[in-house]
mmCIF file of the C-alpha atoms, coordinates in Angstrom:
data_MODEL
# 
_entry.id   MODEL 
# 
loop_
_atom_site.group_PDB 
_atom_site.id 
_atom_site.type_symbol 
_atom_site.label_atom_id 
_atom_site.label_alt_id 
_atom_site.label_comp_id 
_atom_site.label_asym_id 
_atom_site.label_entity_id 
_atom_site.label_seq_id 
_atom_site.pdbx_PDB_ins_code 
_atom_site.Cartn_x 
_atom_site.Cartn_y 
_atom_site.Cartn_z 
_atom_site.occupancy 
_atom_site.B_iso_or_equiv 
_atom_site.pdbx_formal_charge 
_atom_site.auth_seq_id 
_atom_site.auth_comp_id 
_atom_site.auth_asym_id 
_atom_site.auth_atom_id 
_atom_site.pdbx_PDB_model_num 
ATOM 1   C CA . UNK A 1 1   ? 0.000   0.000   0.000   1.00 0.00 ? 1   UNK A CA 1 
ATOM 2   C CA . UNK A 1 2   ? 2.149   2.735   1.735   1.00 0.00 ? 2   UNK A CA 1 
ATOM 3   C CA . UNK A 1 3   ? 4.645   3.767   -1.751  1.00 0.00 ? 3   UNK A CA 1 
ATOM 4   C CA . UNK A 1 4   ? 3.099   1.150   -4.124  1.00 0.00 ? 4   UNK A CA 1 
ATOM 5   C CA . UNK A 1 5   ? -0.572  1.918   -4.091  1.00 0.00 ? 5   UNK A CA 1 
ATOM 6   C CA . UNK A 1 6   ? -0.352  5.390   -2.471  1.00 0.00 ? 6   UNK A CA 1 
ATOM 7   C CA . UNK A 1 7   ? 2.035   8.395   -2.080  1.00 0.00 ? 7   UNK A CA 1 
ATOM 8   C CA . UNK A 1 8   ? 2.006   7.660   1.474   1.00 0.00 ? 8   UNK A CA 1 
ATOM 9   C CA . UNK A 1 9   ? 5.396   7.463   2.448   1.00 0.00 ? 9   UNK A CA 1 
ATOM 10  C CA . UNK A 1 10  ? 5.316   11.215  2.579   1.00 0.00 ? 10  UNK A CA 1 
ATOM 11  C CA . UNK A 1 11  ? 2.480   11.100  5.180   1.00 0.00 ? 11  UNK A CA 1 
ATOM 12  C CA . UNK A 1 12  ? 4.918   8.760   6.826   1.00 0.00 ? 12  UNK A CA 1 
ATOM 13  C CA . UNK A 1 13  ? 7.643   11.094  6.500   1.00 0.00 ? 13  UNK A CA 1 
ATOM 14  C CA . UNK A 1 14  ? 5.588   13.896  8.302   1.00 0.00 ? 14  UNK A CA 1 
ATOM 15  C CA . UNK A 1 15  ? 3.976   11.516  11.231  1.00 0.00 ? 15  UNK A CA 1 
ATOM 16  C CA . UNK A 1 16  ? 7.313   10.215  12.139  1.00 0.00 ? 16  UNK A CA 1 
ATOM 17  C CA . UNK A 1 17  ? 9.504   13.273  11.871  1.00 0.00 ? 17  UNK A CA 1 
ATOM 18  C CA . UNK A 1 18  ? 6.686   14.671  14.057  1.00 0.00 ? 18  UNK A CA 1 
ATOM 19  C CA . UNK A 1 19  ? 6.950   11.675  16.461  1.00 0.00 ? 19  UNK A CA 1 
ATOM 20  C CA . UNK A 1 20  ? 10.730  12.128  16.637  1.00 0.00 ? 20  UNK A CA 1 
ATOM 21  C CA . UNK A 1 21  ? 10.139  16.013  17.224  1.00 0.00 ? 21  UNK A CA 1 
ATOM 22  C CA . UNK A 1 22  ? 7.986   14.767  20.396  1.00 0.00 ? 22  UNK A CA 1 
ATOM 23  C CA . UNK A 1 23  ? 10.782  12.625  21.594  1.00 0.00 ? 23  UNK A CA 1 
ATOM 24  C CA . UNK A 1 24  ? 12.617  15.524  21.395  1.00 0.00 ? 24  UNK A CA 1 
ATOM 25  C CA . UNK A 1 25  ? 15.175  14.974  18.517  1.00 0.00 ? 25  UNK A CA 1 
ATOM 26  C CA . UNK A 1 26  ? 15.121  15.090  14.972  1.00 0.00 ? 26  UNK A CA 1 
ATOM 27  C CA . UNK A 1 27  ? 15.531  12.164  12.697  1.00 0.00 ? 27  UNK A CA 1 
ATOM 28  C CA . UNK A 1 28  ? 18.064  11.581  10.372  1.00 0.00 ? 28  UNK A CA 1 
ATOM 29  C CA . UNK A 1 29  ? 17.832  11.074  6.571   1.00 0.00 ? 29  UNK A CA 1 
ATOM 30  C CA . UNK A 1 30  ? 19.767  7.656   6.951   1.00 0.00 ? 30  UNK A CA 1 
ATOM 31  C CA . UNK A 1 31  ? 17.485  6.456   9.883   1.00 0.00 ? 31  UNK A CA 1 
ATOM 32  C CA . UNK A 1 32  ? 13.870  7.173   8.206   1.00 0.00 ? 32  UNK A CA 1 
ATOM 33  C CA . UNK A 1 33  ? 15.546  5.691   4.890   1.00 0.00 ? 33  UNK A CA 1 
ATOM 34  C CA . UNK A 1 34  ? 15.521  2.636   6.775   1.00 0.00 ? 34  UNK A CA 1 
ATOM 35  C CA . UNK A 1 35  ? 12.828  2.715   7.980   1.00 0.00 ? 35  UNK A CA 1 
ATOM 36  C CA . UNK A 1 36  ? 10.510  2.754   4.370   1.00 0.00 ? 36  UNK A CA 1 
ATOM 37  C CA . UNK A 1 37  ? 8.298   -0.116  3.986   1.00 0.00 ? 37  UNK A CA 1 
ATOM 38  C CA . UNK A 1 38  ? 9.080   -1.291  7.508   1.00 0.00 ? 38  UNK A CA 1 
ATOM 39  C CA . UNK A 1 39  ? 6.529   -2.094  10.202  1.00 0.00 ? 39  UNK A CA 1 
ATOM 40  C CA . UNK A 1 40  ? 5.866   -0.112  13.555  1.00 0.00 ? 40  UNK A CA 1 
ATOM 41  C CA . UNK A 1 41  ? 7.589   -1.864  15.994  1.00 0.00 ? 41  UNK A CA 1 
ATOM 42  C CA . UNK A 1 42  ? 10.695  -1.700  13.992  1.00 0.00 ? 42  UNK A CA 1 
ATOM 43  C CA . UNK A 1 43  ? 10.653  1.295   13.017  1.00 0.00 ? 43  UNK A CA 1 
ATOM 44  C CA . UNK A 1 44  ? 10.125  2.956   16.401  1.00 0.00 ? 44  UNK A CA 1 
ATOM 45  C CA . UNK A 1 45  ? 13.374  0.622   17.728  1.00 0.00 ? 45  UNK A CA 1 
ATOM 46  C CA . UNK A 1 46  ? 15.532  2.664   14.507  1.00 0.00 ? 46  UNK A CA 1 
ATOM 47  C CA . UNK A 1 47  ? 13.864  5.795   15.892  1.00 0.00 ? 47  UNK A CA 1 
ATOM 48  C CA . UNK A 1 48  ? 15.065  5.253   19.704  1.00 0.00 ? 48  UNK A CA 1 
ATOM 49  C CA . UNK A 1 49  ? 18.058  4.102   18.629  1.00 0.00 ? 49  UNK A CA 1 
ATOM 50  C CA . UNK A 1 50  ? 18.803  7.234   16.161  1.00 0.00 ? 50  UNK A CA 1 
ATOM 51  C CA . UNK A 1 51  ? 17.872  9.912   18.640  1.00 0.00 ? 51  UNK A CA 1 
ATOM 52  C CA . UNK A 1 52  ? 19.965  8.037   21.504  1.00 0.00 ? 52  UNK A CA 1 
ATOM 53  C CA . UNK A 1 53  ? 17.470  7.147   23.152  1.00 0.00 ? 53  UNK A CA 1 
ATOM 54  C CA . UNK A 1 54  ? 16.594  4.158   25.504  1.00 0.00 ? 54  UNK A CA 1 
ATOM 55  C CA . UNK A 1 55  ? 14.337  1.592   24.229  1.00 0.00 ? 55  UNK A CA 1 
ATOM 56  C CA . UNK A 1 56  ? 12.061  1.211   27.634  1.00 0.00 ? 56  UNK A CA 1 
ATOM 57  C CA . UNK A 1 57  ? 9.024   -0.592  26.562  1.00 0.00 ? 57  UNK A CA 1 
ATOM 58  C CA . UNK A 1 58  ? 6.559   2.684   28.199  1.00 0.00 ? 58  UNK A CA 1 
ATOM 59  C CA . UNK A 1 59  ? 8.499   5.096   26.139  1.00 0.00 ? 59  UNK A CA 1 
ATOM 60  C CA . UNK A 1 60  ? 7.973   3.357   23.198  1.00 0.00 ? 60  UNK A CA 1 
ATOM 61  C CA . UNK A 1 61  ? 3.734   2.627   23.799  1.00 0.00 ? 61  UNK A CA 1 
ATOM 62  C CA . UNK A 1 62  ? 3.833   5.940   24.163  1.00 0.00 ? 62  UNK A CA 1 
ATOM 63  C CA . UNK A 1 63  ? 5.780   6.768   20.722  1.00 0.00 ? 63  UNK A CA 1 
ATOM 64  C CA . UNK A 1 64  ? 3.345   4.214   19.081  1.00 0.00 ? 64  UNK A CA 1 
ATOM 65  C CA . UNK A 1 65  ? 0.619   5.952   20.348  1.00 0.00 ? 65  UNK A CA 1 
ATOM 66  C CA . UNK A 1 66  ? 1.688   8.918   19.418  1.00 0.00 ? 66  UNK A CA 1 
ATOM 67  C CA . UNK A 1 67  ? 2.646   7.674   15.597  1.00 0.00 ? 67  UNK A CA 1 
ATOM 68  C CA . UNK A 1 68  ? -0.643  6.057   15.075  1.00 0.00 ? 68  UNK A CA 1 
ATOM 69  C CA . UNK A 1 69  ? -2.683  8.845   16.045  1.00 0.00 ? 69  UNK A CA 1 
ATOM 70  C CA . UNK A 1 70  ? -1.085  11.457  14.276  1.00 0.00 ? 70  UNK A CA 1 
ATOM 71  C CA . UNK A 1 71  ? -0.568  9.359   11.019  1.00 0.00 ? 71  UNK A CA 1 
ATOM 72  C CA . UNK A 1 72  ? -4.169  8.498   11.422  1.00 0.00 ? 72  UNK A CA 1 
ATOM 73  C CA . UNK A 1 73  ? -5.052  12.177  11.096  1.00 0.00 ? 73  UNK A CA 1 
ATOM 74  C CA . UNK A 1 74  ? -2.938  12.439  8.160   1.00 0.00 ? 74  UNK A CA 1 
ATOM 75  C CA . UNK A 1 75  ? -4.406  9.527   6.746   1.00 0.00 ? 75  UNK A CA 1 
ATOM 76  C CA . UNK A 1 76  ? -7.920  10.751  7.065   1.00 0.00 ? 76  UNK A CA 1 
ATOM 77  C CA . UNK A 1 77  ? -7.340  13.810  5.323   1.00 0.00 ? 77  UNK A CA 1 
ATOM 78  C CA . UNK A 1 78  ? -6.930  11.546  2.309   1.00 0.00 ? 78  UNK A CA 1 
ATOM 79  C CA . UNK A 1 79  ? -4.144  9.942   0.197   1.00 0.00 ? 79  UNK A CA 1 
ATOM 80  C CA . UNK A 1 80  ? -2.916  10.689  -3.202  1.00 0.00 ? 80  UNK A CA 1 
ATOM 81  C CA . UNK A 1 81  ? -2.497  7.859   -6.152  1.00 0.00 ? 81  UNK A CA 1 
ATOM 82  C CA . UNK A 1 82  ? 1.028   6.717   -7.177  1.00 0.00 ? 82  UNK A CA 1 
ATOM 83  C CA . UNK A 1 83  ? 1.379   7.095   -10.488 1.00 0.00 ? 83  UNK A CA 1 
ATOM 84  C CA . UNK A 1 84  ? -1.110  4.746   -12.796 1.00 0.00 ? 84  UNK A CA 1 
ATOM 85  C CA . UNK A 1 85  ? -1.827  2.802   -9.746  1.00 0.00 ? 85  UNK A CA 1 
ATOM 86  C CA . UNK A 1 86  ? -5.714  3.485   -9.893  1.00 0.00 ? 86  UNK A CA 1 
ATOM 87  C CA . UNK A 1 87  ? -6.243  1.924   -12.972 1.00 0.00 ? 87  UNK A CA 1 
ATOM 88  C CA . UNK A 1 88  ? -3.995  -0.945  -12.295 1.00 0.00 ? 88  UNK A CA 1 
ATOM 89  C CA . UNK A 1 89  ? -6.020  -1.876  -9.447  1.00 0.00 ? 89  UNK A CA 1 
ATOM 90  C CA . UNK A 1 90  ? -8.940  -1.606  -12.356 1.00 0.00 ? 90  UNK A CA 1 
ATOM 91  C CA . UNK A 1 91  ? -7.470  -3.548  -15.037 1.00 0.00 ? 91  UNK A CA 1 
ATOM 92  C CA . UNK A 1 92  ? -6.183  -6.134  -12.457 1.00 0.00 ? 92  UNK A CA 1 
ATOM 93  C CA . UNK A 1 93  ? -10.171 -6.367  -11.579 1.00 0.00 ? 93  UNK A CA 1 
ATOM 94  C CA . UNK A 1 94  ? -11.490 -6.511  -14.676 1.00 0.00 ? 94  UNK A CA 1 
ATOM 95  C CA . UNK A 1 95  ? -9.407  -9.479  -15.352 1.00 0.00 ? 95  UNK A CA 1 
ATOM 96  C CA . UNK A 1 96  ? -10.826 -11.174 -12.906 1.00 0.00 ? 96  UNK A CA 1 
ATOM 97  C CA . UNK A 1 97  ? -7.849  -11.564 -10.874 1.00 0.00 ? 97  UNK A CA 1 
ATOM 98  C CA . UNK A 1 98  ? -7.985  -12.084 -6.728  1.00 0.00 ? 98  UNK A CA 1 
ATOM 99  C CA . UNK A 1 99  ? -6.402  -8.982  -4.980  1.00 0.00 ? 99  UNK A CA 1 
ATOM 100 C CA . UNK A 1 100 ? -4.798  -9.120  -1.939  1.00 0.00 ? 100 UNK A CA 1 
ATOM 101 C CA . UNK A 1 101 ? -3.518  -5.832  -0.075  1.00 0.00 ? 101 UNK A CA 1 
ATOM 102 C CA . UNK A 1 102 ? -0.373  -7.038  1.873   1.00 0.00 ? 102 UNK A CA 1 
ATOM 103 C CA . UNK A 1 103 ? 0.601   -4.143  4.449   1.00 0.00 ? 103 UNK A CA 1 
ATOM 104 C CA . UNK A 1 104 ? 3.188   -3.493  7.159   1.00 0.00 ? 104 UNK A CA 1 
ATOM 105 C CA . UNK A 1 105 ? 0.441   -0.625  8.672   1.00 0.00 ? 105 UNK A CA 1 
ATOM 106 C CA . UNK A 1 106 ? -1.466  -1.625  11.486  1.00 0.00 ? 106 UNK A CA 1 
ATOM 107 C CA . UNK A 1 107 ? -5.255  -2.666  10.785  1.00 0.00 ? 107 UNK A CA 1 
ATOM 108 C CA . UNK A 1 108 ? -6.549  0.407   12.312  1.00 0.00 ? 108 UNK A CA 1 
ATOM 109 C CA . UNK A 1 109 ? -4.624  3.103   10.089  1.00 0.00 ? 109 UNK A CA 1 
ATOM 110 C CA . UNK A 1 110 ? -5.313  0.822   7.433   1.00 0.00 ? 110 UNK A CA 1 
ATOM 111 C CA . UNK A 1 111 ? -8.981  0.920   7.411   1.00 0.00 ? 111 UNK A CA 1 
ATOM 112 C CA . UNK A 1 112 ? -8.348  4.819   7.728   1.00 0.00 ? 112 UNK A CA 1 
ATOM 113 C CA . UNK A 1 113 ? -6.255  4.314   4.018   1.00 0.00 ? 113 UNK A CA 1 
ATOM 114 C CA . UNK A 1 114 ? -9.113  1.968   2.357   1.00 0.00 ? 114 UNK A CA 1 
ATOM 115 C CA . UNK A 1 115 ? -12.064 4.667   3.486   1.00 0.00 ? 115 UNK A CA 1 
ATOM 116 C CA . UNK A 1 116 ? -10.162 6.921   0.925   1.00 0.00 ? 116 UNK A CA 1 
ATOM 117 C CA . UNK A 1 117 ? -8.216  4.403   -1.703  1.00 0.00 ? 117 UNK A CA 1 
ATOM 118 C CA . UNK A 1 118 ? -11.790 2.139   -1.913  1.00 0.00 ? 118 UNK A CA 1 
ATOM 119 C CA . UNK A 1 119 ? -11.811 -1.804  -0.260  1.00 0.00 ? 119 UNK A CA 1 
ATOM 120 C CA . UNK A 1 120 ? -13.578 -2.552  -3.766  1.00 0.00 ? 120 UNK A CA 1 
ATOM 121 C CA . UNK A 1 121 ? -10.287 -3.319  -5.209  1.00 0.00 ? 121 UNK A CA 1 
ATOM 122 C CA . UNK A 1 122 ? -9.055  -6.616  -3.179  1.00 0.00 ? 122 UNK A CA 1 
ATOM 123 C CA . UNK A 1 123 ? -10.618 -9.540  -2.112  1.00 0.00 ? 123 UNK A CA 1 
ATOM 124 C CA . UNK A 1 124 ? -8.485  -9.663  0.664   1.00 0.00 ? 124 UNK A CA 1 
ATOM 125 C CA . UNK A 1 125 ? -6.209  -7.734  3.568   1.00 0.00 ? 125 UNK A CA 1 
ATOM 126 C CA . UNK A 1 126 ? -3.837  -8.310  5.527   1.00 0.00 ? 126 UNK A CA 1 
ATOM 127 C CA . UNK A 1 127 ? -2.076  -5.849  8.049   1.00 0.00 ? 127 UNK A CA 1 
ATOM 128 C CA . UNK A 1 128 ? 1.491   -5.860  10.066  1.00 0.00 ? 128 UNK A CA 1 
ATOM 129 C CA . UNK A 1 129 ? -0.405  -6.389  13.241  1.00 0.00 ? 129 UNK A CA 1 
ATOM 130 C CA . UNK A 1 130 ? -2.359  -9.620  11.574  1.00 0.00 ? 130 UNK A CA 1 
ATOM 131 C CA . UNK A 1 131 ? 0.513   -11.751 11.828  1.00 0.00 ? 131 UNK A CA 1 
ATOM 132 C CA . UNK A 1 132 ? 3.484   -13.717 13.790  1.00 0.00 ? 132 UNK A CA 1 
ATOM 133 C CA . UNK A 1 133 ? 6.118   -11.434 12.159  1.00 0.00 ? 133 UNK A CA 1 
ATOM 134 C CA . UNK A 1 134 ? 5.689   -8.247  9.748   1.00 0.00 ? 134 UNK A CA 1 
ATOM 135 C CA . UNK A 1 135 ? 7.974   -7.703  5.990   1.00 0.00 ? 135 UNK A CA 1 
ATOM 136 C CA . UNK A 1 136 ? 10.973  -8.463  5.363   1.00 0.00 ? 136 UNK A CA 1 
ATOM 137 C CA . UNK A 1 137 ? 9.881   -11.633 6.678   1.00 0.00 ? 137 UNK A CA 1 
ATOM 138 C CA . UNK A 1 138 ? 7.460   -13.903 4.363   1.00 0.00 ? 138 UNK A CA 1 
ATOM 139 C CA . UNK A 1 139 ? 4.489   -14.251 6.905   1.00 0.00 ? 139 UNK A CA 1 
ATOM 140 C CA . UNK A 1 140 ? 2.351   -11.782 5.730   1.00 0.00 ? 140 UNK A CA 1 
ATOM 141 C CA . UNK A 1 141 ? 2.338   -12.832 2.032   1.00 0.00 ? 141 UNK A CA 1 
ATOM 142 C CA . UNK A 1 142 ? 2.078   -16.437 3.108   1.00 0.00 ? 142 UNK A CA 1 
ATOM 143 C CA . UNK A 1 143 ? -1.512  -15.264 5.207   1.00 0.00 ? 143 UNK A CA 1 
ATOM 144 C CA . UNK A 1 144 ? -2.571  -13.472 2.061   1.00 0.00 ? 144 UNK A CA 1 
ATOM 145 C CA . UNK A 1 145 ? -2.056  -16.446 -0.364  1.00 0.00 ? 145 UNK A CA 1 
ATOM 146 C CA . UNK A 1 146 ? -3.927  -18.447 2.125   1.00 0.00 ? 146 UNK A CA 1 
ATOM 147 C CA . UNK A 1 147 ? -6.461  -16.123 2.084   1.00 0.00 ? 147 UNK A CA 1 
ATOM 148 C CA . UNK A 1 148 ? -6.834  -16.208 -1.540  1.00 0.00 ? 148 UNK A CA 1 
ATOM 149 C CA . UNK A 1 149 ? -6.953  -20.144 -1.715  1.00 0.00 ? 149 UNK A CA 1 
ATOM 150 C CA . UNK A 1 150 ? -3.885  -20.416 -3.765  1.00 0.00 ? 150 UNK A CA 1 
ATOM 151 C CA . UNK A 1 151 ? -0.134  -21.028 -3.652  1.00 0.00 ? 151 UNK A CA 1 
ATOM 152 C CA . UNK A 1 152 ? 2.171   -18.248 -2.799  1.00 0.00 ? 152 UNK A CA 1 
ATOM 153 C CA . UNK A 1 153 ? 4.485   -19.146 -5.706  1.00 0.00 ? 153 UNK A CA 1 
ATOM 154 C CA . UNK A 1 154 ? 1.454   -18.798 -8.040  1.00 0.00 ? 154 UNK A CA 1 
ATOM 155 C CA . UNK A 1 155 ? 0.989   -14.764 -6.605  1.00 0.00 ? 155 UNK A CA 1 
ATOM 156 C CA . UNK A 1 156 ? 2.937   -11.917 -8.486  1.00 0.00 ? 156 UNK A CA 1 
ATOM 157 C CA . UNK A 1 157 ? 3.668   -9.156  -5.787  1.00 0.00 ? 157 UNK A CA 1 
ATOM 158 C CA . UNK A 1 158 ? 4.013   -5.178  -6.752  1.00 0.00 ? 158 UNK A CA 1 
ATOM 159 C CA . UNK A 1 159 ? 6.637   -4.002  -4.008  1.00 0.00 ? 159 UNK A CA 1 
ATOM 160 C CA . UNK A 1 160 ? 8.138   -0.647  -3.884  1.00 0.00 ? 160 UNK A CA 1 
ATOM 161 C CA . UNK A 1 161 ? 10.904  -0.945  -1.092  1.00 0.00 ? 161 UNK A CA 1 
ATOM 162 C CA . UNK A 1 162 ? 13.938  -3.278  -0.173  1.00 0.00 ? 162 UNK A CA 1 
ATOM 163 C CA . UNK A 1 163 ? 11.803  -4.630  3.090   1.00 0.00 ? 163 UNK A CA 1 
ATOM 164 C CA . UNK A 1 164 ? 8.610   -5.901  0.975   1.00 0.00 ? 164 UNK A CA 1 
ATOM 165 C CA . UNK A 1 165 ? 9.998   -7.168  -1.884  1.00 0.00 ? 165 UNK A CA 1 
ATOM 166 C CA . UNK A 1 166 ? 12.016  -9.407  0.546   1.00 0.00 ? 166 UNK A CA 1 
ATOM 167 C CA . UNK A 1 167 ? 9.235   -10.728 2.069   1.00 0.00 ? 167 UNK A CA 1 
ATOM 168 C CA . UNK A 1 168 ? 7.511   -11.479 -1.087  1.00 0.00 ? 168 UNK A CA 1 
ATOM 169 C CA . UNK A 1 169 ? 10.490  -12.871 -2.489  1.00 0.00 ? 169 UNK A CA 1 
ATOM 170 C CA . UNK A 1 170 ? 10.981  -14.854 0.674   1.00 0.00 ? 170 UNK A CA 1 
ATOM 171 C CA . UNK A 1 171 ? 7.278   -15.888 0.689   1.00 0.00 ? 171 UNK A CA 1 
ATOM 172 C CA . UNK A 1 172 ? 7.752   -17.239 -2.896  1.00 0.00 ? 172 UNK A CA 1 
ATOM 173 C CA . UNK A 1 173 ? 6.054   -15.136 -5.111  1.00 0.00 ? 173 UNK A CA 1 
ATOM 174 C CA . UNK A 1 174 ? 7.657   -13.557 -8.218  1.00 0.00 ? 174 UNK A CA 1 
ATOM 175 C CA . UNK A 1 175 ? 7.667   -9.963  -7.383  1.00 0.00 ? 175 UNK A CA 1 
ATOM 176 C CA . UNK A 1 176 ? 7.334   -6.582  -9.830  1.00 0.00 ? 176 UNK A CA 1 
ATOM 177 C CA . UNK A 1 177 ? 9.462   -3.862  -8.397  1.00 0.00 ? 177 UNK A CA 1 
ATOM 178 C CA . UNK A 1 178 ? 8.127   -0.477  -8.785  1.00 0.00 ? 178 UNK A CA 1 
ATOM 179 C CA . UNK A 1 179 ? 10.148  1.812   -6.604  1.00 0.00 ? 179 UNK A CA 1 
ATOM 180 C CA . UNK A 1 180 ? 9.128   5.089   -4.985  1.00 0.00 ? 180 UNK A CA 1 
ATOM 181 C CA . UNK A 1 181 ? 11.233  6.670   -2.656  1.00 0.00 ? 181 UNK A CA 1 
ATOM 182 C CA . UNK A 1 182 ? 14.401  4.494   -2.233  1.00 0.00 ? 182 UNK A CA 1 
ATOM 183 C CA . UNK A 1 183 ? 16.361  2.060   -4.464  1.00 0.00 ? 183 UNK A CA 1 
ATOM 184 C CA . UNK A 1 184 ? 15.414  -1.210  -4.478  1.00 0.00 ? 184 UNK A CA 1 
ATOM 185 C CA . UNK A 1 185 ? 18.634  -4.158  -5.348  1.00 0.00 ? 185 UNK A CA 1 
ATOM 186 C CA . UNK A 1 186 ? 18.109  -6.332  -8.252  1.00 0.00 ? 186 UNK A CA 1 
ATOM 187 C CA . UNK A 1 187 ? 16.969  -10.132 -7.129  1.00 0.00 ? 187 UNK A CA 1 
ATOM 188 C CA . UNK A 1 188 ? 16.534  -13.393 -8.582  1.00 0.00 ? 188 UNK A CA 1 
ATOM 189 C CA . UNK A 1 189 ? 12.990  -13.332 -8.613  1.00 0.00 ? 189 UNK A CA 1 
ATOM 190 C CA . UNK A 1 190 ? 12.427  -9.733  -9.361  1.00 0.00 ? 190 UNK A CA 1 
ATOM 191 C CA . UNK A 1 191 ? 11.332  -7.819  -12.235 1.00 0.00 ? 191 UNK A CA 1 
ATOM 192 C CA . UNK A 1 192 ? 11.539  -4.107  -12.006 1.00 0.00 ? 192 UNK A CA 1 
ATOM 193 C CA . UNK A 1 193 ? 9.204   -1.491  -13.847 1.00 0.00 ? 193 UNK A CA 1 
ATOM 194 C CA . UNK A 1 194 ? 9.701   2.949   -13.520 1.00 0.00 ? 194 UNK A CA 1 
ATOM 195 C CA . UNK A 1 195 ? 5.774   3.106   -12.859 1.00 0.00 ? 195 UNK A CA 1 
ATOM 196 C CA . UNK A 1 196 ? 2.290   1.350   -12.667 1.00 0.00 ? 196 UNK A CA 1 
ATOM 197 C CA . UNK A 1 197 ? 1.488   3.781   -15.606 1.00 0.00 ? 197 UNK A CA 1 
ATOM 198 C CA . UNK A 1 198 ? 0.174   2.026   -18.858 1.00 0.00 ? 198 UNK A CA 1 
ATOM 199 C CA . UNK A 1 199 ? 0.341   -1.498  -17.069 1.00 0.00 ? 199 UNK A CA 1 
ATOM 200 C CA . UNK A 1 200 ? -1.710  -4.260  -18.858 1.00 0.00 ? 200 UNK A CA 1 
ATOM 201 C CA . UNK A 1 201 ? -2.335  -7.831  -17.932 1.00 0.00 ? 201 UNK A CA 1 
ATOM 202 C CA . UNK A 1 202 ? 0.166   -8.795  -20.867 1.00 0.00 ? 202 UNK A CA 1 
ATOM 203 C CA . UNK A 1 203 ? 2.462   -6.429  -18.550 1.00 0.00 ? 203 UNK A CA 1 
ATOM 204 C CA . UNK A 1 204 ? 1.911   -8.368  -15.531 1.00 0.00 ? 204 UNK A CA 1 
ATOM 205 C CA . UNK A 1 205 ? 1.771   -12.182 -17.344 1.00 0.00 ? 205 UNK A CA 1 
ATOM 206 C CA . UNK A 1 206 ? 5.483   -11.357 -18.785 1.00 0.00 ? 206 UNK A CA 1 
ATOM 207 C CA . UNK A 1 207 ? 6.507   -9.647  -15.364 1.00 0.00 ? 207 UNK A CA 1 
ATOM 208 C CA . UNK A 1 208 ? 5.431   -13.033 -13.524 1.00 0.00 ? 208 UNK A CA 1 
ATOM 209 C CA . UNK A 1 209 ? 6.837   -15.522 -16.341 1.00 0.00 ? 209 UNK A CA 1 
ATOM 210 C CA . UNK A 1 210 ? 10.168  -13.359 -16.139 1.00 0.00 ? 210 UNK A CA 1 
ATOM 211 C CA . UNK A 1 211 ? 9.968   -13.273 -12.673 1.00 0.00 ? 211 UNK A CA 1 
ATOM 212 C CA . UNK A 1 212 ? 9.934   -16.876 -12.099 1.00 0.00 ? 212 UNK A CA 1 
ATOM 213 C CA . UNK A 1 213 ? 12.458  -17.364 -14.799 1.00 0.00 ? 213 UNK A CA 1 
ATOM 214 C CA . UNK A 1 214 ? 10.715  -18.627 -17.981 1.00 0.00 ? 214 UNK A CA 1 
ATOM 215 C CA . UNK A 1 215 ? 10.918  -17.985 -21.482 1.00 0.00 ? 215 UNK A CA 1 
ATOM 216 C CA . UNK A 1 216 ? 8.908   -15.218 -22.580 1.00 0.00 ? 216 UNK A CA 1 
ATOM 217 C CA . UNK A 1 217 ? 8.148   -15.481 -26.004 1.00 0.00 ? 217 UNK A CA 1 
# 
């Protein structure tokens, strides 16, 4: 969702420099770098750690609090479209194709994001707080093939950061790299594309083939 879907990152950008700003520090370019595509928990423990700061479990509820309810109100306010991802979502629907919306946000600032983005585009969600561990690692991609009734190796993924398309890749789907606001490494089960603009489902057939390494003709 959060770079792939929707120009969200930014809204992540503000919330968390806020959050820092709370803390009483600022946050440094390297540190919120690392922290794109990430989930809360983690990203909170590169925040403390970057401001010099102990990482006591009440400071950091409170910092989570803090976070959620101020990206919440950015949230609400409404999210702008990457770049042709609208009408991917469309095309990807018209085909037919079960959607899954695989997330590192927690549930609740999710269902903030889908009042404005539209839950008519997946059959299925899953959130960071929805399972045993968030991205890099594979679990929530394995929950959302579940969900969809189908193999994970049979699922393309559309990441945008280092962090999901590991967990995609780890999960075993192919995985179409579209990046936003950081690079993301080459991989060999990754196909990379500048934007969502113009995608077809030829686009995405020869992205998965590629992706799993067969001949496209």
């Amino acid at each position: 969702m959060d770079g792939t879907l929707v120009d969200s990152e930014k809204v992540w950008t503000i919330s968390l420099a806020d959050t820092a700003q709370w803390l009483g520090g600022e946050l440094s370019t390297e540190a919120r770098e690392a922290m794109v595509g990430s989930n809360m928990a983690r990203s909170l423990a590169l925040m403390f750690d970057d401001l010099g700061l102990d990482r006591d479990p009440e400071p950091i509820a409170q910092a989570a609090r803090y976070l959620t309810d101020r990206t919440g109100e950015l949230f609400a306010a409404g999210l702008e479209w990457r770049p042709g991802a609208l009408d991917a979502l469309r095309m990807v629907r018209a085909a037919g194709w079960p959607t899954a919306l695989v997330t590192n946000t927690l549930r609740t600032l999710t269902e903030k994001a889908l009042d404005s983005i539209g839950r008519e585009h997946f059959t299925v969600t899953v959130c960071g707080d929805e399972v045993p561990h968030g991205k890099p690692d594979p679990d929530p991609y394995l929950r959302a093939a579940e969900l969809l009734g189908v193999a994970a190796r049979s699922c393309l993924a559309v990441e945008d950061s280092p962090t999901g398309a590991t967990a995609a890749e780890r999960a075993g789907c192919a995985v179409l790299v579209v990046p936003c606001d950081v690079a993301v490494p080459t991989g060999p089960r990754r196909v990379h594309r500048g934007s969502l603009l113009g995608l077809t489902s030829d686009d995405l057939k020869v992205s998965y083939a590629q992706a799993q390494g067969e001949r496209v003709a």
